[in-house]
XYZ file of C-alpha atoms in Angstrom:
577
model
C 0.000 0.000 0.000
C 3.051 2.292 0.041
C 2.545 3.500 -3.527
C -1.171 4.152 -3.161
C -1.085 7.934 -2.795
C 1.407 8.430 -5.607
C -0.418 6.062 -7.933
C -3.717 7.685 -7.092
C -2.939 11.167 -8.354
C -0.985 9.957 -11.358
C -3.848 7.600 -12.193
C -6.215 10.524 -12.396
C -4.210 12.406 -15.020
C -2.615 10.786 -18.063
C 0.967 11.796 -18.754
C 1.496 14.363 -21.453
C 5.259 14.367 -21.615
C 7.095 11.409 -23.091
C 7.889 8.878 -20.371
C 9.291 5.630 -21.665
C 6.110 3.613 -21.148
C 2.912 5.376 -21.907
C 3.372 8.193 -24.364
C 2.159 7.198 -27.837
C 4.333 8.072 -30.837
C 2.072 10.898 -31.990
C 4.141 14.042 -31.855
C 5.267 15.763 -35.029
C 8.928 16.409 -35.774
C 9.989 19.095 -33.304
C 9.935 22.466 -35.008
C 10.117 25.610 -32.920
C 8.594 28.499 -34.802
C 9.520 32.142 -34.290
C 6.830 34.450 -32.925
C 4.733 36.066 -35.635
C 1.411 37.865 -35.634
C -1.535 35.697 -34.475
C -5.056 35.875 -35.958
C -6.126 38.399 -33.293
C -3.344 40.803 -34.287
C -1.165 40.377 -31.192
C 2.433 39.238 -31.083
C 2.756 36.022 -29.060
C 5.552 34.678 -26.937
C 7.730 31.813 -28.142
C 6.088 28.406 -27.807
C 7.090 26.564 -24.607
C 7.226 23.157 -26.328
C 8.217 21.801 -29.738
C 5.420 22.475 -32.210
C 4.790 22.025 -35.959
C 5.663 24.750 -38.427
C 3.213 27.666 -38.859
C 2.415 27.510 -35.133
C 2.311 30.547 -32.871
C 1.662 30.742 -29.158
C 0.200 33.362 -26.891
C -1.838 34.086 -23.780
C -5.481 34.898 -23.203
C -5.987 37.343 -20.327
C -9.105 36.562 -18.305
C -10.480 37.282 -14.817
C -9.329 34.796 -12.237
C -12.882 34.827 -10.874
C -15.645 36.038 -13.126
C -17.974 36.288 -10.136
C -15.536 38.648 -8.404
C -13.651 40.644 -11.091
C -10.318 42.126 -10.173
C -7.201 40.006 -10.531
C -6.508 38.627 -14.015
C -4.577 35.556 -15.137
C -3.219 34.325 -18.462
C -4.291 31.136 -20.230
C -1.813 29.667 -22.701
C -2.764 28.634 -26.226
C -1.162 27.677 -29.537
C -2.486 28.227 -33.086
C -1.306 26.214 -36.107
C -2.478 28.011 -39.253
C -3.467 25.802 -42.179
C -2.153 26.697 -45.640
C -4.243 29.444 -47.238
C -5.072 27.319 -50.277
C -7.988 25.083 -49.338
C -8.237 26.307 -45.757
C -11.644 25.682 -44.194
C -13.110 28.495 -42.091
C -13.953 26.468 -38.964
C -10.862 25.515 -36.926
C -10.561 22.755 -34.330
C -9.818 23.735 -30.741
C -8.427 20.983 -28.531
C -7.983 20.542 -24.798
C -6.260 17.616 -23.046
C -7.658 15.939 -19.958
C -6.659 15.790 -16.358
C -7.426 18.093 -14.649
C -3.967 19.425 -15.314
C -2.783 17.796 -18.548
C -1.072 19.982 -21.150
C -2.580 20.368 -24.617
C 0.260 21.845 -26.695
C 2.388 18.652 -26.829
C -0.302 17.069 -29.041
C -0.221 19.796 -31.676
C 1.682 17.514 -34.047
C -0.924 14.768 -34.312
C -3.761 17.308 -34.340
C -2.188 19.149 -37.250
C -1.934 15.922 -39.224
C -5.543 15.045 -38.422
C -6.816 18.406 -39.682
C -4.396 19.609 -42.394
C -6.996 21.933 -43.964
C -8.098 23.683 -40.771
C -6.459 25.927 -38.253
C -5.779 23.951 -35.066
C -5.819 25.561 -31.624
C -4.556 23.879 -28.460
C -5.868 25.673 -25.386
C -4.365 25.039 -21.974
C -6.275 24.893 -18.713
C -5.955 27.900 -16.417
C -3.388 27.086 -13.770
C -1.708 24.515 -16.024
C 1.992 24.288 -16.794
C 1.769 26.551 -19.865
C -0.548 29.131 -18.284
C 0.243 31.908 -15.797
C 0.162 31.393 -12.897
C 1.022 27.713 -12.973
C -0.405 25.993 -9.915
C 2.334 23.550 -9.136
C 2.341 22.109 -5.634
C 5.785 20.615 -4.989
C 4.848 20.403 -1.322
C 2.106 17.873 -2.089
C 4.359 16.073 -4.564
C 7.061 15.739 -1.881
C 4.521 14.379 0.597
C 3.161 11.847 -1.879
C 6.591 10.751 -3.043
C 7.624 10.361 0.591
C 5.101 7.557 0.780
C 7.259 5.620 -1.618
C 9.722 5.102 1.207
C 7.904 5.803 4.431
C 4.375 6.126 5.756
C 2.384 8.015 6.728
C 3.057 11.370 5.041
C 1.249 14.488 6.221
C -0.508 15.379 2.985
C -2.818 17.863 4.737
C 0.113 19.864 6.101
C 1.716 19.857 2.634
C -1.557 21.128 1.148
C -1.753 23.976 3.666
C 1.828 25.015 2.914
C 1.143 24.914 -0.828
C -1.962 27.066 -0.510
C -0.131 29.578 1.684
C 2.645 29.890 -0.889
C 0.184 30.308 -3.766
C -1.711 32.934 -1.777
C 1.389 35.149 -1.441
C 1.145 36.450 -5.049
C -2.657 36.540 -4.720
C -3.802 33.231 -6.245
C -7.435 32.497 -5.394
C -8.079 28.777 -5.800
C -11.815 29.408 -5.996
C -11.257 30.595 -9.583
C -10.016 27.217 -10.816
C -13.146 25.242 -11.689
C -14.553 23.475 -14.724
C -16.997 26.320 -15.294
C -14.232 28.929 -15.397
C -12.104 26.782 -17.723
C -15.086 26.403 -20.072
C -15.630 30.169 -20.014
C -11.978 30.621 -21.031
C -12.634 28.519 -24.147
C -15.569 30.742 -25.090
C -13.488 33.875 -24.487
C -10.651 32.560 -26.656
C -12.940 32.306 -29.692
C -13.802 35.973 -29.257
C -10.157 36.959 -28.990
C -9.051 34.996 -32.053
C -12.032 36.232 -34.070
C -13.384 32.960 -35.434
C -17.083 32.970 -36.320
C -17.389 29.337 -35.230
C -15.202 26.375 -34.490
C -15.179 22.672 -33.583
C -14.528 21.637 -29.989
C -12.439 18.544 -29.186
C -11.819 17.316 -25.641
C -10.360 14.150 -24.092
C -11.130 12.704 -20.666
C -11.752 15.438 -18.116
C -11.725 18.061 -20.891
C -14.913 16.501 -22.318
C -16.742 18.107 -19.409
C -15.111 21.435 -20.217
C -15.957 21.268 -23.910
C -19.543 20.173 -23.270
C -20.039 23.184 -21.003
C -18.341 25.520 -23.485
C -20.588 24.271 -26.307
C -23.716 24.814 -24.220
C -22.583 28.321 -23.242
C -21.682 29.375 -26.809
C -24.148 27.612 -29.158
C -23.759 30.107 -32.006
C -19.991 29.676 -32.075
C -19.814 25.876 -32.023
C -20.160 23.879 -35.240
C -19.471 20.406 -33.783
C -18.176 18.708 -30.629
C -15.889 15.666 -30.279
C -15.790 14.019 -26.835
C -13.178 11.277 -26.563
C -13.683 9.191 -23.384
C -16.630 11.280 -22.221
C -16.736 11.847 -18.454
C -20.181 13.203 -17.540
C -20.908 13.961 -13.898
C -21.980 10.995 -11.812
C -20.252 8.281 -13.847
C -19.933 5.883 -10.944
C -17.230 3.984 -9.065
C -13.879 3.653 -10.835
C -12.952 0.582 -8.781
C -15.962 -1.276 -10.097
C -15.372 0.141 -13.583
C -11.842 -1.303 -13.568
C -13.141 -4.719 -12.531
C -15.774 -4.550 -15.268
C -13.161 -3.562 -17.869
C -10.958 -6.501 -16.857
C -13.995 -8.784 -17.016
C -14.565 -7.689 -20.625
C -10.927 -8.594 -21.283
C -11.497 -12.028 -19.723
C -8.925 -11.567 -16.947
C -11.022 -10.506 -13.957
C -10.527 -13.766 -12.038
C -6.758 -13.585 -12.470
C -6.836 -9.942 -11.401
C -8.810 -10.689 -8.239
C -6.544 -13.604 -7.333
C -3.399 -11.498 -7.819
C -4.700 -8.519 -5.846
C -5.861 -10.761 -2.997
C -2.468 -12.469 -2.798
C -0.505 -9.211 -2.866
C -2.801 -7.608 -0.307
C -1.874 -10.489 2.006
C 1.809 -10.357 1.106
C 2.929 -7.164 -0.700
C 5.662 -7.384 -3.325
C 9.096 -5.829 -2.922
C 9.538 -3.844 -6.138
C 12.729 -2.142 -7.363
C 11.727 1.374 -8.406
C 13.196 4.823 -8.971
C 12.269 7.913 -7.006
C 11.411 10.404 -9.809
C 12.126 13.323 -7.496
C 15.626 12.298 -6.405
C 16.526 9.927 -9.230
C 17.559 7.263 -6.715
C 16.771 3.573 -6.696
C 14.820 2.150 -3.768
C 12.639 -0.828 -2.920
C 8.914 -0.195 -2.645
C 6.317 -2.525 -1.212
C 3.263 -2.856 -3.433
C -0.016 -4.321 -2.296
C -2.733 -5.734 -4.516
C -4.564 -2.414 -4.359
C -1.427 -0.671 -5.626
C -1.202 -3.149 -8.485
C -4.814 -2.400 -9.380
C -3.928 1.285 -9.590
C -0.922 0.500 -11.800
C -3.061 -1.557 -14.169
C -5.685 1.188 -14.303
C -2.936 3.661 -15.210
C -1.844 1.397 -18.071
C -5.425 1.230 -19.314
C -5.820 4.970 -18.944
C -2.904 5.367 -21.319
C -4.725 3.181 -23.851
C -2.414 0.221 -23.283
C -4.957 -2.576 -22.935
C -3.011 -5.168 -24.919
C -0.293 -5.757 -22.308
C -2.539 -6.198 -19.270
C -3.313 -9.948 -19.699
C 0.390 -10.808 -20.004
C 1.211 -8.740 -16.912
C -1.502 -10.506 -14.911
C -0.309 -13.906 -16.144
C 3.217 -13.132 -14.929
C 1.965 -11.895 -11.557
C -0.227 -14.967 -11.177
C 2.918 -17.087 -11.661
C 4.712 -15.103 -8.959
C 6.843 -13.090 -11.399
C 6.851 -9.463 -10.325
C 9.230 -7.960 -12.913
C 6.509 -5.866 -14.637
C 5.701 -3.879 -11.513
C 8.912 -1.848 -11.465
C 8.511 -0.282 -14.936
C 4.804 0.374 -14.415
C 5.362 1.951 -11.005
C 8.128 4.161 -12.423
C 5.792 5.351 -15.167
C 3.149 6.342 -12.632
C 5.683 8.221 -10.507
C 6.933 10.116 -13.536
C 3.345 10.958 -14.437
C 2.853 12.404 -10.964
C 5.850 14.704 -11.358
C 4.437 16.031 -14.648
C 1.250 17.345 -12.983
C 0.310 20.713 -11.608
C -1.188 19.343 -8.410
C -2.576 22.688 -7.293
C -4.827 22.831 -10.354
C -5.756 19.167 -10.097
C -6.874 19.408 -6.486
C -8.558 22.812 -6.908
C -10.817 21.341 -9.593
C -11.383 18.050 -7.790
C -12.181 19.695 -4.456
C -14.727 22.075 -5.979
C -16.235 20.003 -8.786
C -16.013 16.503 -7.285
C -19.647 16.398 -6.196
C -21.109 13.360 -4.395
C -21.796 10.570 -6.862
C -18.981 11.730 -9.124
C -16.178 9.418 -10.219
C -14.679 7.679 -7.196
C -11.112 7.476 -8.402
C -9.234 4.368 -7.468
C -7.525 4.737 -4.102
C -7.628 8.560 -4.098
C -10.322 9.204 -1.550
C -7.944 9.434 1.410
C -5.428 11.698 -0.338
C -8.024 13.947 -1.964
C -10.013 14.216 1.257
C -6.903 15.321 3.151
C -6.216 18.088 0.607
C -9.835 19.185 0.324
C -10.292 19.263 4.093
C -7.176 21.423 4.378
C -8.220 23.817 1.613
C -11.928 24.054 2.504
C -12.951 25.250 -0.954
C -16.664 25.677 -1.707
C -18.328 23.005 -3.829
C -19.448 24.093 -7.290
C -23.071 23.632 -8.257
C -23.604 20.633 -10.579
C -23.971 21.633 -14.226
C -26.027 19.594 -16.676
C -25.325 20.522 -20.272
C -26.865 19.634 -23.626
C -24.909 21.120 -26.562
C -27.023 22.093 -29.555
C -24.302 21.213 -32.086
C -23.758 17.643 -33.347
C -21.727 15.656 -30.802
C -19.517 12.638 -31.538
C -18.668 10.573 -28.444
C -15.904 7.963 -28.587
C -15.322 5.243 -26.002
C -12.806 2.436 -25.601
C -14.225 -0.975 -24.711
C -11.744 -1.447 -21.855
C -11.812 2.095 -20.454
C -11.869 1.907 -16.624
C -12.354 5.663 -16.195
C -15.073 6.394 -18.763
C -16.887 3.057 -19.200
C -18.387 2.737 -22.685
C -21.847 1.947 -21.307
C -21.845 5.210 -19.381
C -20.511 7.197 -22.325
C -23.092 5.647 -24.642
C -25.931 6.540 -22.273
C -24.662 10.108 -21.943
C -24.340 10.465 -25.725
C -27.855 9.179 -26.331
C -29.165 11.760 -23.862
C -27.745 14.604 -25.959
C -30.096 16.129 -28.564
C -27.681 15.489 -31.451
C -25.296 12.991 -29.906
C -23.928 9.803 -31.397
C -21.638 7.203 -29.824
C -19.016 4.823 -31.164
C -17.275 2.105 -29.177
C -13.755 1.076 -30.207
C -12.864 -2.575 -29.573
C -9.512 -3.439 -28.073
C -8.896 0.096 -26.760
C -9.195 1.853 -23.422
C -8.998 5.544 -22.438
C -8.024 8.368 -24.836
C -9.036 6.488 -27.982
C -7.675 8.948 -30.537
C -4.145 8.661 -29.158
C -4.067 4.892 -29.683
C -6.053 4.417 -32.905
C -5.383 5.704 -36.409
C -8.892 4.590 -37.332
C -10.343 6.741 -34.538
C -8.370 9.739 -35.790
C -9.758 9.221 -39.288
C -13.306 8.929 -37.931
C -12.927 12.145 -35.940
C -11.621 13.991 -38.987
C -14.513 12.646 -41.086
C -17.045 13.764 -38.492
C -15.599 17.270 -38.377
C -15.822 17.473 -42.187
C -19.538 16.623 -42.098
C -20.971 16.704 -38.551
C -24.588 16.302 -39.614
C -24.184 13.583 -42.214
C -21.172 11.594 -41.059
C -22.096 7.896 -40.685
C -20.486 5.935 -37.866
C -18.106 3.468 -39.527
C -16.964 0.585 -37.308
C -13.239 0.300 -36.733
C -11.633 -3.150 -36.747
C -10.571 -4.862 -33.548
C -7.082 -3.831 -32.532
C -4.620 -6.466 -33.687
C -3.580 -8.666 -30.754
C 0.023 -8.438 -29.664
C 0.621 -12.155 -29.672
C 2.254 -14.054 -26.842
C 4.493 -11.944 -24.622
C 7.503 -13.141 -22.634
C 7.541 -10.980 -19.521
C 10.948 -9.601 -18.557
C 12.091 -6.261 -17.176
C 15.342 -6.353 -19.158
C 14.170 -4.162 -22.103
C 12.954 -1.482 -19.697
C 16.216 -1.538 -17.743
C 18.140 -1.208 -21.002
C 15.973 1.762 -22.033
C 16.971 3.474 -18.773
C 20.645 2.474 -18.955
C 21.675 1.551 -22.533
C 25.082 0.279 -21.408
C 23.292 -2.782 -20.000
C 22.882 -3.985 -23.604
C 26.673 -4.154 -24.038
C 26.773 -7.988 -24.112
C 24.277 -8.060 -27.000
C 26.188 -5.332 -28.865
C 29.527 -7.102 -28.415
C 28.015 -10.416 -29.528
C 26.537 -8.764 -32.626
C 29.866 -7.146 -33.539
C 31.765 -10.376 -32.995
C 29.266 -12.265 -35.167
C 29.569 -9.660 -37.898
C 33.370 -9.932 -37.771
C 33.118 -13.724 -37.993
C 30.828 -13.487 -41.008
C 33.157 -11.104 -42.802
C 36.336 -13.016 -41.935
C 34.845 -16.379 -42.843
C 33.573 -15.093 -46.183
C 36.850 -13.415 -47.098
C 39.100 -16.305 -46.033
C 36.873 -19.142 -47.230
C 36.265 -20.579 -43.760
C 32.723 -21.939 -43.933
C 32.351 -22.820 -40.245
C 33.398 -19.324 -39.183
C 31.097 -17.712 -41.745
C 28.094 -19.814 -40.677
C 28.794 -19.053 -37.002
C 28.770 -15.346 -37.787
C 25.683 -15.637 -39.981
C 23.717 -17.388 -37.222
C 24.741 -14.714 -34.686
C 23.870 -11.843 -37.010
C 20.526 -13.460 -37.873
C 19.693 -13.912 -34.185
C 20.551 -10.318 -33.347
C 18.610 -8.886 -36.273
C 15.481 -10.954 -35.643
C 15.481 -10.262 -31.894
C 15.931 -6.508 -32.310
C 13.350 -6.333 -35.112
C 10.758 -8.181 -33.003
C 11.368 -5.989 -29.960
C 11.165 -2.819 -32.058
C 7.912 -3.980 -33.638
C 6.405 -4.565 -30.200
C 7.479 -1.104 -29.052
C 5.747 0.436 -32.070
C 2.506 -1.365 -31.180
C 2.480 -0.955 -27.396
C 4.921 1.055 -25.322
C 3.747 -0.588 -22.117
C 4.116 -4.100 -23.541
C 7.635 -3.254 -24.704
C 8.499 -2.084 -21.191
C 7.384 -5.287 -19.501
C 8.536 -7.906 -21.983
C 9.474 -9.044 -25.472
C 7.566 -11.126 -28.036
C 7.705 -14.789 -27.058
C 9.220 -15.556 -30.459
C 12.407 -13.813 -29.317
C 13.003 -16.720 -26.969
C 12.576 -19.113 -29.876
C 15.267 -17.249 -31.800
C 17.741 -18.253 -29.080
C 18.503 -21.456 -30.973
C 20.274 -19.323 -33.569
C 22.536 -17.890 -30.874
C 23.131 -21.451 -29.674
C 24.066 -22.584 -33.171
C 26.448 -19.637 -33.442
C 28.103 -20.587 -30.145
C 28.478 -24.252 -31.142
C 29.993 -23.378 -34.516
C 32.285 -20.863 -32.853
C 33.491 -23.592 -30.470
C 34.101 -25.798 -33.500
C 36.341 -23.149 -35.051
C 38.315 -23.072 -31.812
C 38.957 -26.796 -32.121
C 40.181 -26.276 -35.692
C 42.353 -23.279 -34.987
C 43.510 -22.197 -31.504
C 44.349 -18.600 -32.332
C 43.395 -15.518 -30.294
C 40.464 -14.485 -32.608
C 38.821 -17.881 -32.120
C 39.461 -17.827 -28.374
C 37.974 -14.345 -28.060
C 34.861 -15.044 -30.140
C 34.264 -18.269 -28.231
C 34.499 -16.423 -24.908
C 32.141 -13.697 -26.184
C 29.572 -16.276 -27.330
C 29.657 -18.122 -24.011
C 29.428 -14.952 -21.941
C 26.539 -13.694 -24.063
C 24.527 -16.890 -23.586
C 25.039 -16.707 -19.832
C 23.845 -13.065 -19.864
C 20.911 -13.911 -22.120
C 19.556 -16.789 -20.047
C 20.315 -15.492 -16.557
C 19.602 -11.754 -16.943
C 17.629 -10.969 -20.094
C 15.160 -13.849 -20.260
């Protein structure tokens, strides 16, 4: 149970930077554009992240509290202008989820989805690319302290954070879903667009639904990926239901029960200090880790992880726990908790294992609860849901979509949360809907291709963190290549075949691992395709032939290559596999 508090907050907000496990390969080639004049005639600041060409960034100045005007804040945004030839008049404005996720890092994929429209990424007030940015390192320190010791005084950390934020005048009562939605409406007025298309993911679906209801004349269509309406139920039960749809609920319950009785000792890295330590993870912590993997859209790896845990192999937990810790450090916890404390009405999503941490912060901050808002946008609404989503269950999203006057729902098989990030088909469907919101037919997407059998091992993840650990494989590959060249040039068939077998093994193993990484970052972090183990016979053949060359010729090249082959096989069987 040591990781519970850290996992809880990270679980609630998907990472938006590029940690090794969960970030999908969606960003465009990094191009930093110089500041030029934006559509509203102002001169923006330089963009804080890598963005596609023809992108400019700026700030929208708005009241911190519209019910008590006075202090103003700045909301960050980015605009990618489409080429003039063929440009459509209605842009797409996007917001990432959270609360607290950044939108600008996804400008690359958005620009490719909508090449003929301007694309705007709007940040949430209080987010990392807005001013002020409501970071709470005090809370982060308290939560990360639970990685090594317990209990941590989260309430005291929350009070210290609020006191620090209050020094420059920050009023946390201004950071609510309603205010964020009003910022979206205000941005359209500043940029001067007659109408646009709203696109939100996760938490931001609530924001965009409210913005569409508040500005009906300015909204042409609405896309809600992983819709999270108020009162969507218990996330713990939703996770169990998602795993049941995957056919692994019994394994999950058996694993969590066993680890709750006897927690696992997991090697992990403190993302704050960069130091290795051993964490104890209960079954509840493992449930939070699996929910985080599903929240990142990585459903395909979950069965293999549960199979390994059921067999008593706990290697996958270290990489997954590290990913959650890194996700926590990427969040602006002041914004996250300000929204949750004010908008988390009774009956709202009961996030896995967060009640204790959130209650401590909310009790310390004593922010007023916002009135529930029920919205029904007038524009056509396209709601997407992943079949295995534990945060926004497809049944709930479907029901919410059917309750909208012009809503339609599409479920995507094989996927979980944040569908558009994981599915090219979903991105095409979204683009088609935006082209013709009223007449776009829902076209089913095929089931995501299964990964195939996975051999669970933490070795690939460890190598990704410390590439020098792959030195035995690199040396073996070089020695095999040298054997192949020397055998071919000198007419020594045994040497050439030994090198060929080693080169073939290395190429096939690396190609298989790279293919898995392209399909599922989480799967690549916790294992390799099972076929990689089958390729080991090629390395064995190479070693046997190399030994044969040593019997024929006892020179130092043969002695060295024989030693390299033997050492590699020991490393392969005892450490990698």
